[in-house]
Amino acid sequence: QVRLVESGGGLVQTGGSLRLSCAASGRDFRRNAVAWYRQPPGRQRELVAAISSDGRSRYADSVKGRFTISRENTKNMVYLQMNSLKLEDTAVYYCNEDPPIVVAYLEIWGQGTLVTVSS
């Protein structure tokens, strides 16, 4: 059974930093690209950052230069370092593969971790 567990969210002021972590079980992340996604209030989920199996990363324009995605294959973990946070970064953040994991025609998602940026 695939399980994705995100952690590290919280309340932070604009300009602050947070580091999100994602632990995967029931799935070997090492061979696949993985990503962080977010869903702002009232909006659709969007891809924030992705990293390939060989370490190449890409970012949404809105977070370039502020967020850094990394992975620790030996632990099946993915991280997102978020700096210079803005109000518009407020969202529930999820990790998954890129593209997302599908089992029996359904996408598998964790519970996410809430990031709230306040002024």
Short mmCIF file of C-alpha atoms in Angstrom, two decimals:
data_model
loop_
_atom_site.label_atom_id
_atom_site.label_comp_id
_atom_site.label_asym_id
_atom_site.label_seq_id
_atom_site.Cartn_x
_atom_site.Cartn_y
_atom_site.Cartn_z
CA GLN A 1 0.00 0.00 0.00
CA VAL A 2 1.38 3.36 -1.05
CA ARG A 3 1.53 5.98 1.68
CA LEU A 4 2.77 9.55 1.42
CA VAL A 5 3.25 11.56 4.59
CA GLU A 6 4.05 15.25 4.43
CA SER A 7 5.23 17.31 7.38
CA GLY A 8 6.86 20.59 8.28
CA GLY A 9 4.12 23.06 7.51
CA GLY A 10 3.01 25.78 9.84
CA LEU A 11 2.40 29.47 10.31
CA VAL A 12 5.17 31.81 9.20
CA GLN A 13 5.47 35.51 8.49
CA THR A 14 6.24 36.89 5.08
CA GLY A 15 9.93 36.59 4.32
CA GLY A 16 10.29 33.58 6.56
CA SER A 17 11.36 30.04 5.77
CA LEU A 18 10.05 26.53 6.19
CA ARG A 19 11.34 23.10 5.26
CA LEU A 20 8.84 20.48 4.25
CA SER A 21 9.53 16.78 4.38
CA CYS A 22 7.85 13.86 2.65
CA ALA A 23 8.19 10.22 3.56
CA ALA A 24 7.04 7.54 1.17
CA SER A 25 6.27 3.94 1.99
CA GLY A 26 5.06 1.15 -0.23
CA ARG A 27 6.73 2.85 -3.16
CA ASP A 28 10.35 3.15 -4.22
CA PHE A 29 10.92 6.80 -5.12
CA ARG A 30 14.45 6.21 -6.31
CA ARG A 31 13.62 5.37 -9.90
CA ASN A 32 11.04 8.09 -10.47
CA ALA A 33 10.77 11.81 -10.63
CA VAL A 34 9.13 13.24 -7.52
CA ALA A 35 7.51 16.58 -6.92
CA TRP A 36 5.87 18.95 -4.53
CA TYR A 37 2.43 20.26 -5.36
CA ARG A 38 0.26 22.79 -3.59
CA GLN A 39 -3.38 23.71 -3.45
CA PRO A 40 -4.11 27.28 -2.42
CA PRO A 41 -7.51 28.02 -0.85
CA GLY A 42 -10.25 27.83 -3.46
CA ARG A 43 -7.88 26.90 -6.26
CA GLN A 44 -6.71 23.80 -8.06
CA ARG A 45 -3.63 21.84 -7.12
CA GLU A 46 -0.51 22.92 -8.98
CA LEU A 47 3.01 21.63 -9.36
CA VAL A 48 5.56 23.65 -7.43
CA ALA A 49 8.82 21.80 -7.94
CA ALA A 50 10.00 18.49 -9.33
CA ILE A 51 13.23 16.56 -9.26
CA SER A 52 14.21 13.72 -11.56
CA SER A 53 15.74 10.44 -10.48
CA ASP A 54 19.16 11.81 -11.42
CA GLY A 55 18.71 15.07 -9.55
CA ARG A 56 17.61 17.53 -12.20
CA SER A 57 15.08 19.98 -10.83
CA ARG A 58 12.47 22.31 -12.25
CA TYR A 59 10.28 24.90 -10.63
CA ALA A 60 7.13 26.85 -11.18
CA ASP A 61 7.97 30.42 -12.15
CA SER A 62 6.31 31.70 -9.00
CA VAL A 63 8.83 29.95 -6.72
CA LYS A 64 12.04 30.04 -8.75
CA GLY A 65 14.93 31.33 -6.72
CA ARG A 66 13.04 30.91 -3.45
CA PHE A 67 12.26 27.18 -3.19
CA THR A 68 14.64 24.24 -3.44
CA ILE A 69 13.60 20.64 -3.88
CA SER A 70 15.89 17.82 -2.84
CA ARG A 71 15.70 14.10 -2.34
CA GLU A 72 17.35 11.53 -0.14
CA ASN A 73 16.96 8.25 -1.97
CA THR A 74 18.43 6.08 0.77
CA LYS A 75 15.56 7.16 3.03
CA ASN A 76 12.87 7.48 0.35
CA MET A 77 12.44 11.11 1.39
CA VAL A 78 11.81 14.34 -0.49
CA TYR A 79 12.24 17.84 0.88
CA LEU A 80 11.21 21.35 -0.04
CA GLN A 81 13.15 24.27 1.37
CA MET A 82 11.02 27.39 1.12
CA ASN A 83 12.61 30.78 1.65
CA SER A 84 11.36 34.34 1.28
CA LEU A 85 7.82 33.15 1.71
CA LYS A 86 5.02 35.29 0.36
CA LEU A 87 1.34 35.53 1.21
CA GLU A 88 0.51 33.76 -2.05
CA ASP A 89 2.50 30.71 -0.95
CA THR A 90 -0.28 29.91 1.52
CA ALA A 91 -1.57 26.46 0.56
CA VAL A 92 -1.72 22.81 1.46
CA TYR A 93 1.46 21.22 0.16
CA TYR A 94 1.61 17.65 -1.09
CA CYS A 95 4.37 15.41 -2.36
CA ASN A 96 3.96 12.79 -5.03
CA GLU A 97 5.66 11.41 -8.06
CA ASP A 98 5.75 13.38 -11.28
CA PRO A 99 3.28 12.51 -12.70
CA PRO A 100 1.25 11.53 -9.60
CA ILE A 101 0.93 7.93 -8.52
CA VAL A 102 -2.15 6.18 -9.88
CA VAL A 103 -3.52 2.97 -8.39
CA ALA A 104 -6.68 1.39 -9.77
CA TYR A 105 -7.32 4.52 -11.85
CA LEU A 106 -7.19 6.77 -8.79
CA GLU A 107 -4.46 9.24 -7.92
CA ILE A 108 -2.87 8.57 -4.55
CA TRP A 109 -2.28 11.58 -2.30
CA GLY A 110 -1.27 12.08 1.29
CA GLN A 111 -2.99 14.39 3.75
CA GLY A 112 -0.69 17.26 2.87
CA THR A 113 0.81 19.84 5.18
CA LEU A 114 -0.63 23.32 5.58
CA VAL A 115 1.58 26.33 5.07
CA THR A 116 0.13 29.64 6.14
CA VAL A 117 2.04 32.82 5.43
CA SER A 118 0.90 35.90 7.30
CA SER A 119 1.85 39.55 7.05
#
